[in-house]
Every structure is written in C-alpha cells, then in structure tokens.
Amino acid sequence: MMEINTLIKDNPSFHVWGDGSPANFGVSNAVVQAIQSKLKPQSITLETGSGKSTFAFLLKGCQHISIAPDPGEGDRIKQYCIKNGLSINYTFIAESSAKVLPSLITTIPSLDFVFIDGAHRYPFAEIDYHFTEQKLKVGGYMVIDDVHMPSVKQLYRFLKKEKNWILDELVGNTAFFIKTGEEILVNDWQNQGINEYFLHYSNWRFKMISFIKAILGKK
Ligand SMILES: C[S@@+](CC[C@H](N)C(=O)[O-])C[C@H]1O[C@@H](n2cnc3c(N)ncnc32)[C@H](O)[C@@H]1O
C-alpha cells in the first residue's frame, strides 16, 4: 500500500512549463498532511487543479474529481498510481473549471470537501467557489490555496466575514474553511458580512438626506 511518504520522497512532476519540460507546482507537504487529517474515507471530493494535492484524496480512498485543462496531468497522476499499486476512485476532467463546472455541478449530488487550486487569475477562484459551494454539505470543507494573492484574497476576505463559514485553520497561505450552514439571502446583498458597514452607512446616509429634505420642506 502506497503511503504519503512515498510521494513526498519521490516528489514527482505532474505539471509542465510552457515549453513542455517537467514542472512541479505542488502544494507543500504541510498542506497535503492538513488535507488528509480532515478527510474521511469514501468522502466525495473535488479539486480545481491537480498534482501532489490529488494524492491527499486518493490515498484516503476518497471518490475524487480533479479539473484541470491539461490531460497530461491526469495521465501522469494515473501512471504514478499504477506504478505504486494504488487503486483509486478517480475522475480527471481535462477542461477549464469555468467551462465545465456550471454543467458538471448539476450531476453531483453533494460534496464533502472542495480544494480550490486551479487557475489563479481573477476571477477563477471565485467562479470555482461559486459553483462548488452549492453542493458542499454543511460541515464540509472549502479549502482555498494561495489566499495571499490579490486575485484570490477577496474570496478569503469574503468568507472570513460570512456567518455560515468559519476559518478552521490557515496552513501557510492555504485557508481551510468549514461550512456551518447554507447562505441566508436577505434582499440579495444585505445579509453578507462583507457589506455590513456599507449597509449601515447607506442607511445612515439615506436617513440624513431624508431628514435634511424634511427640514427644507422638499420631497
Ligand atoms: C498551482 S497548480 C496546482 C497544484 C496542485 N494542487 C498540486 O498540489 O500539485 C495549478 C493547477 O491549475 C490548473 N489549471 C490551470 N488553468 C485552469 C483552469 N482554467 N481550470 C482548472 N484548472 C486550471 C493547472 O493545470 C494546475 O493543475
């Protein structure tokens, strides 16, 4: 049976640079171990991007989906599993997450764990979040990598202020959020923590303007 230490020792290259030479954009060992520590066997899991992190899920026996545009990544991951005698319940979807998630998500009954580490340009992390959180169970994990990047940070700030998410752990620049309930919408944006100050400010501004108009006798 393959162990996580085999992967850490081998440090295989699942990615490629633009010229086709091998590359390794993998998450840190600490992130792989943190993901593993929060997973239950047979969990239904999905990640955008693929590579070293994929093995956190496969080694736990999860029913796992990776979405990444390069089919070579999927081939290399499967080859590495065969080489190490690892039997897997794995679907690799060779497509951009923004393209496939809107339809794919309608076919998935529920998710226990989501890892967002696909395209890092704005607004990919938010697109990946938007579609996957709809199927994430209450109590499930939404994990976002590279939250220090400006194109990802806004999602991190948003979730930190939401009432139905708690930040369980930050491992380096990888944020582990737990979903504590479904989002409760009140007239669209008003109930979102990120808008709280704006809501009070706009109410206060509205009252002030109404008051001044009343004094001036204007409608
Ligand atoms: C930083 S790497 C992910 C590293 C991976 N988590 C690991 O531990 O090895 C970024 C990943 O995003 C994928 N990617 C790039 N554009 C994408 C897109 N539009 N949709 C989904 N994944 C994308 C790349 O193919 C690559 O697998």
CSV table of C-alpha atoms and ligand atoms in Angstrom, one decimal:
chain,number,residue,atom,x,y,z
A,1,MET,CA,0.0,0.0,0.0
A,2,MET,CA,1.4,3.4,-1.1
A,3,GLU,CA,2.0,5.9,1.7
A,4,ILE,CA,2.1,9.7,1.6
A,5,ASN,CA,5.8,9.5,2.5
A,6,THR,CA,6.5,7.7,-0.9
A,7,LEU,CA,5.0,10.7,-2.7
A,8,ILE,CA,7.0,13.2,-0.5
A,9,LYS,CA,10.2,11.3,-1.2
A,10,ASP,CA,9.7,10.8,-4.9
A,11,ASN,CA,8.4,14.4,-5.4
A,12,PRO,CA,7.2,13.6,-9.0
A,13,SER,CA,6.5,16.3,-11.6
A,14,PHE,CA,2.9,16.2,-12.6
A,15,HIS,CA,2.9,19.6,-14.4
A,16,VAL,CA,4.8,21.1,-17.4
A,17,TRP,CA,6.2,24.5,-18.2
A,18,GLY,CA,5.1,26.3,-21.4
A,19,ASP,CA,7.9,24.6,-23.4
A,20,GLY,CA,6.7,21.1,-22.2
A,21,SER,CA,9.5,20.5,-19.7
A,22,PRO,CA,8.5,18.9,-16.4
A,23,ALA,CA,7.4,21.2,-13.6
A,24,ASN,CA,6.1,20.8,-10.1
A,25,PHE,CA,3.7,23.4,-8.8
A,26,GLY,CA,2.6,21.2,-6.0
A,27,VAL,CA,1.3,22.3,-2.6
A,28,SER,CA,3.6,22.0,0.5
A,29,ASN,CA,3.8,18.7,2.4
A,30,ALA,CA,2.1,20.5,5.3
A,31,VAL,CA,-0.9,21.2,3.1
A,32,VAL,CA,-1.1,17.6,1.9
A,33,GLN,CA,-1.0,16.4,5.5
A,34,ALA,CA,-3.6,19.0,6.7
A,35,ILE,CA,-6.0,18.0,3.9
A,36,GLN,CA,-5.5,14.3,4.8
A,37,SER,CA,-6.1,14.9,8.5
A,38,LYS,CA,-9.6,16.4,7.7
A,39,LEU,CA,-10.7,13.8,5.2
A,40,LYS,CA,-12.9,10.8,5.9
A,41,PRO,CA,-12.5,7.7,3.7
A,42,GLN,CA,-15.1,7.5,1.0
A,43,SER,CA,-15.7,11.2,1.1
A,44,ILE,CA,-16.8,12.8,-2.2
A,45,THR,CA,-14.2,15.4,-3.0
A,46,LEU,CA,-13.4,17.8,-5.8
A,47,GLU,CA,-10.4,20.0,-6.6
A,48,THR,CA,-9.7,22.5,-9.3
A,49,GLY,CA,-6.1,21.9,-10.5
A,50,SER,CA,-4.3,18.6,-9.9
A,51,GLY,CA,-1.0,17.2,-8.9
A,52,LYS,CA,0.5,16.5,-5.5
A,53,SER,CA,-2.6,17.6,-3.6
A,54,THR,CA,-4.6,14.9,-5.6
A,55,PHE,CA,-2.8,12.2,-3.6
A,56,ALA,CA,-4.1,13.6,-0.3
A,57,PHE,CA,-7.6,12.5,-1.6
A,58,LEU,CA,-6.6,9.3,-3.4
A,59,LEU,CA,-4.6,7.9,-0.6
A,60,LYS,CA,-7.5,8.4,1.8
A,61,GLY,CA,-9.8,6.4,-0.6
A,62,CYS,CA,-12.0,9.3,-1.5
A,63,GLN,CA,-14.2,9.4,-4.5
A,64,HIS,CA,-12.3,12.2,-6.1
A,65,ILE,CA,-12.6,14.6,-9.1
A,66,SER,CA,-9.8,16.8,-10.4
A,67,ILE,CA,-10.5,19.5,-13.0
A,68,ALA,CA,-7.5,20.9,-15.0
A,69,PRO,CA,-7.2,21.7,-18.7
A,70,ASP,CA,-4.0,19.6,-19.4
A,71,PRO,CA,-4.9,15.9,-20.0
A,72,GLY,CA,-1.2,15.1,-19.4
A,73,GLU,CA,-1.6,15.9,-15.7
A,74,GLY,CA,-4.4,13.2,-15.4
A,75,ASP,CA,-2.3,10.7,-17.4
A,76,ARG,CA,0.8,11.3,-15.2
A,77,ILE,CA,-1.3,11.0,-12.0
A,78,LYS,CA,-2.9,7.7,-13.1
A,79,GLN,CA,0.5,6.3,-14.2
A,80,TYR,CA,2.0,7.2,-10.8
A,81,CYS,CA,-0.9,5.3,-9.1
A,82,ILE,CA,-0.3,2.3,-11.3
A,83,LYS,CA,3.4,2.3,-10.6
A,84,ASN,CA,2.7,2.3,-6.9
A,85,GLY,CA,-0.1,-0.2,-7.0
A,86,LEU,CA,-2.7,2.3,-5.7
A,87,SER,CA,-6.3,1.5,-6.6
A,88,ILE,CA,-8.3,4.7,-7.0
A,89,ASN,CA,-11.8,6.0,-7.4
A,90,TYR,CA,-10.8,8.9,-9.6
A,91,THR,CA,-12.2,11.2,-12.4
A,92,PHE,CA,-9.9,13.6,-14.1
A,93,ILE,CA,-11.7,16.2,-16.2
A,94,ALA,CA,-9.4,17.8,-18.8
A,95,GLU,CA,-11.2,21.2,-19.1
A,96,SER,CA,-11.1,24.6,-17.7
A,97,SER,CA,-13.2,24.8,-14.4
A,98,ALA,CA,-15.1,27.8,-15.6
A,99,LYS,CA,-16.2,25.9,-18.7
A,100,VAL,CA,-17.2,22.6,-17.1
A,101,LEU,CA,-18.4,23.4,-13.6
A,102,PRO,CA,-21.7,25.0,-14.5
A,103,SER,CA,-22.9,21.7,-16.0
A,104,LEU,CA,-20.8,19.3,-14.0
A,105,ILE,CA,-22.1,20.5,-10.7
A,106,THR,CA,-25.7,19.7,-11.6
A,107,THR,CA,-24.7,16.0,-11.9
A,108,ILE,CA,-23.0,15.8,-8.4
A,109,PRO,CA,-25.5,15.1,-5.5
A,110,SER,CA,-23.2,16.5,-2.8
A,111,LEU,CA,-19.6,17.2,-1.9
A,112,ASP,CA,-17.7,16.7,1.4
A,113,PHE,CA,-14.6,18.6,0.6
A,114,VAL,CA,-13.5,21.1,-2.1
A,115,PHE,CA,-10.0,22.2,-2.8
A,116,ILE,CA,-9.6,25.4,-5.0
A,117,ASP,CA,-6.2,25.5,-6.6
A,118,GLY,CA,-6.8,25.8,-10.3
A,119,ALA,CA,-6.3,28.9,-12.4
A,120,HIS,CA,-5.2,31.7,-10.1
A,121,ARG,CA,-6.1,34.7,-12.3
A,122,TYR,CA,-9.1,36.7,-11.3
A,123,PRO,CA,-12.0,35.7,-11.0
A,124,PHE,CA,-11.3,31.9,-11.2
A,125,ALA,CA,-11.1,31.2,-7.5
A,126,GLU,CA,-14.5,32.9,-7.1
A,127,ILE,CA,-16.0,31.0,-10.1
A,128,ASP,CA,-14.7,27.7,-8.6
A,129,TYR,CA,-16.2,28.7,-5.2
A,130,HIS,CA,-19.5,29.8,-6.6
A,131,PHE,CA,-20.3,26.6,-8.3
A,132,THR,CA,-18.8,24.1,-5.8
A,133,GLU,CA,-20.2,25.7,-2.6
A,134,GLN,CA,-23.7,25.0,-3.8
A,135,LYS,CA,-23.1,21.2,-3.4
A,136,LEU,CA,-20.8,21.3,-0.4
A,137,LYS,CA,-22.5,19.7,2.7
A,138,VAL,CA,-22.9,21.6,5.9
A,139,GLY,CA,-19.9,20.6,7.9
A,140,GLY,CA,-17.8,20.2,4.7
A,141,TYR,CA,-14.5,21.9,3.9
A,142,MET,CA,-13.9,24.6,1.4
A,143,VAL,CA,-10.1,25.0,1.1
A,144,ILE,CA,-8.5,27.8,-0.9
A,145,ASP,CA,-4.9,27.9,-1.8
A,146,ASP,CA,-2.7,31.0,-2.2
A,147,VAL,CA,-5.0,33.4,-0.4
A,148,HIS,CA,-2.1,35.9,-0.2
A,149,MET,CA,-2.5,36.6,-4.0
A,150,PRO,CA,-4.5,39.7,-4.9
A,151,SER,CA,-6.7,37.7,-7.3
A,152,VAL,CA,-7.6,35.2,-4.6
A,153,LYS,CA,-7.6,37.3,-1.5
A,154,GLN,CA,-11.0,38.9,-2.0
A,155,LEU,CA,-12.7,35.4,-1.7
A,156,TYR,CA,-10.7,34.8,1.5
A,157,ARG,CA,-11.9,38.1,3.0
A,158,PHE,CA,-15.4,37.5,1.9
A,159,LEU,CA,-15.6,34.0,3.6
A,160,LYS,CA,-14.0,35.3,6.8
A,161,LYS,CA,-16.9,37.7,7.2
A,162,GLU,CA,-19.7,35.3,6.3
A,163,LYS,CA,-21.9,34.0,9.0
A,164,ASN,CA,-22.1,30.5,7.5
A,165,TRP,CA,-18.3,29.9,7.3
A,166,ILE,CA,-15.6,29.5,9.9
A,167,LEU,CA,-11.9,29.6,9.3
A,168,ASP,CA,-10.8,26.3,10.8
A,169,GLU,CA,-7.1,26.7,10.0
A,170,LEU,CA,-4.6,28.6,7.9
A,171,VAL,CA,-1.7,26.4,6.8
A,172,GLY,CA,0.8,28.8,5.2
A,173,ASN,CA,-1.3,30.6,2.5
A,174,THR,CA,-3.9,27.8,2.4
A,175,ALA,CA,-7.2,28.6,4.1
A,176,PHE,CA,-9.4,25.8,5.5
A,177,PHE,CA,-13.0,26.9,5.9
A,178,ILE,CA,-15.8,24.8,7.3
A,179,LYS,CA,-19.4,25.5,6.0
A,180,THR,CA,-21.6,25.9,9.1
A,181,GLY,CA,-24.9,26.5,7.3
A,182,GLU,CA,-26.5,27.4,4.0
A,183,GLU,CA,-26.3,31.1,3.0
A,184,ILE,CA,-29.3,33.0,4.0
A,185,LEU,CA,-30.1,35.8,1.5
A,186,VAL,CA,-31.9,38.9,2.6
A,187,ASN,CA,-32.8,41.1,-0.4
A,188,ASP,CA,-29.7,40.0,-2.3
A,189,TRP,CA,-26.6,41.5,-0.8
A,190,GLN,CA,-27.8,42.9,2.6
A,191,ASN,CA,-27.0,39.9,4.8
A,192,GLN,CA,-23.4,39.4,3.6
A,193,GLY,CA,-20.8,40.3,6.2
A,194,ILE,CA,-18.7,42.0,3.6
A,195,ASN,CA,-21.5,44.5,3.1
A,196,GLU,CA,-22.3,45.2,6.7
A,197,TYR,CA,-20.5,48.5,7.0
A,198,PHE,CA,-21.9,49.6,3.6
A,199,LEU,CA,-25.4,48.7,4.7
A,200,HIS,CA,-25.3,50.7,7.9
A,201,TYR,CA,-23.5,53.6,6.2
A,202,SER,CA,-26.1,53.7,3.3
A,203,ASN,CA,-29.0,53.5,5.8
A,204,TRP,CA,-27.5,56.3,7.8
A,205,ARG,CA,-26.9,58.4,4.7
A,206,PHE,CA,-30.4,57.8,3.5
A,207,LYS,CA,-31.8,58.9,6.9
A,208,MET,CA,-29.7,62.0,6.9
A,209,ILE,CA,-30.7,63.0,3.4
A,210,SER,CA,-34.4,62.4,4.3
A,211,PHE,CA,-34.0,64.5,7.4
A,212,ILE,CA,-32.4,67.4,5.6
A,213,LYS,CA,-35.1,67.3,2.9
A,214,ALA,CA,-37.8,67.3,5.6
A,215,ILE,CA,-36.3,70.4,7.2
A,216,LEU,CA,-36.0,72.1,3.8
A,217,GLY,CA,-39.6,71.1,3.1
A,218,LYS,CA,-38.6,69.2,0.0
A,219,LYS,CA,-40.0,65.8,-1.1
B,1,LIG,C1,-0.7,25.5,-8.7
B,1,LIG,S1,-1.1,24.2,-9.7
B,1,LIG,C2,-2.0,23.1,-8.7
B,1,LIG,C3,-1.1,22.3,-7.9
B,1,LIG,C4,-1.8,21.1,-7.3
B,1,LIG,N1,-2.8,21.5,-6.3
B,1,LIG,C5,-0.7,20.3,-6.6
B,1,LIG,O1,-0.6,20.2,-5.4
B,1,LIG,O2,0.2,19.8,-7.4
B,1,LIG,C6,-2.4,24.9,-10.7
B,1,LIG,C7,-3.3,23.9,-11.4
B,1,LIG,O3,-4.4,24.6,-12.0
B,1,LIG,C8,-4.6,24.0,-13.3
B,1,LIG,N2,-5.3,25.0,-14.1
B,1,LIG,C9,-4.9,26.0,-14.9
B,1,LIG,N3,-5.9,26.6,-15.5
B,1,LIG,C10,-7.0,26.0,-15.1
B,1,LIG,C11,-8.4,26.2,-15.4
B,1,LIG,N4,-8.8,27.2,-16.2
B,1,LIG,N5,-9.3,25.4,-14.7
B,1,LIG,C12,-8.9,24.4,-13.9
B,1,LIG,N6,-7.6,24.2,-13.6
B,1,LIG,C13,-6.7,25.0,-14.2
B,1,LIG,C14,-3.2,23.6,-13.8
B,1,LIG,O4,-3.3,22.6,-14.8
B,1,LIG,C15,-2.6,23.1,-12.5
B,1,LIG,O5,-3.0,21.8,-12.2
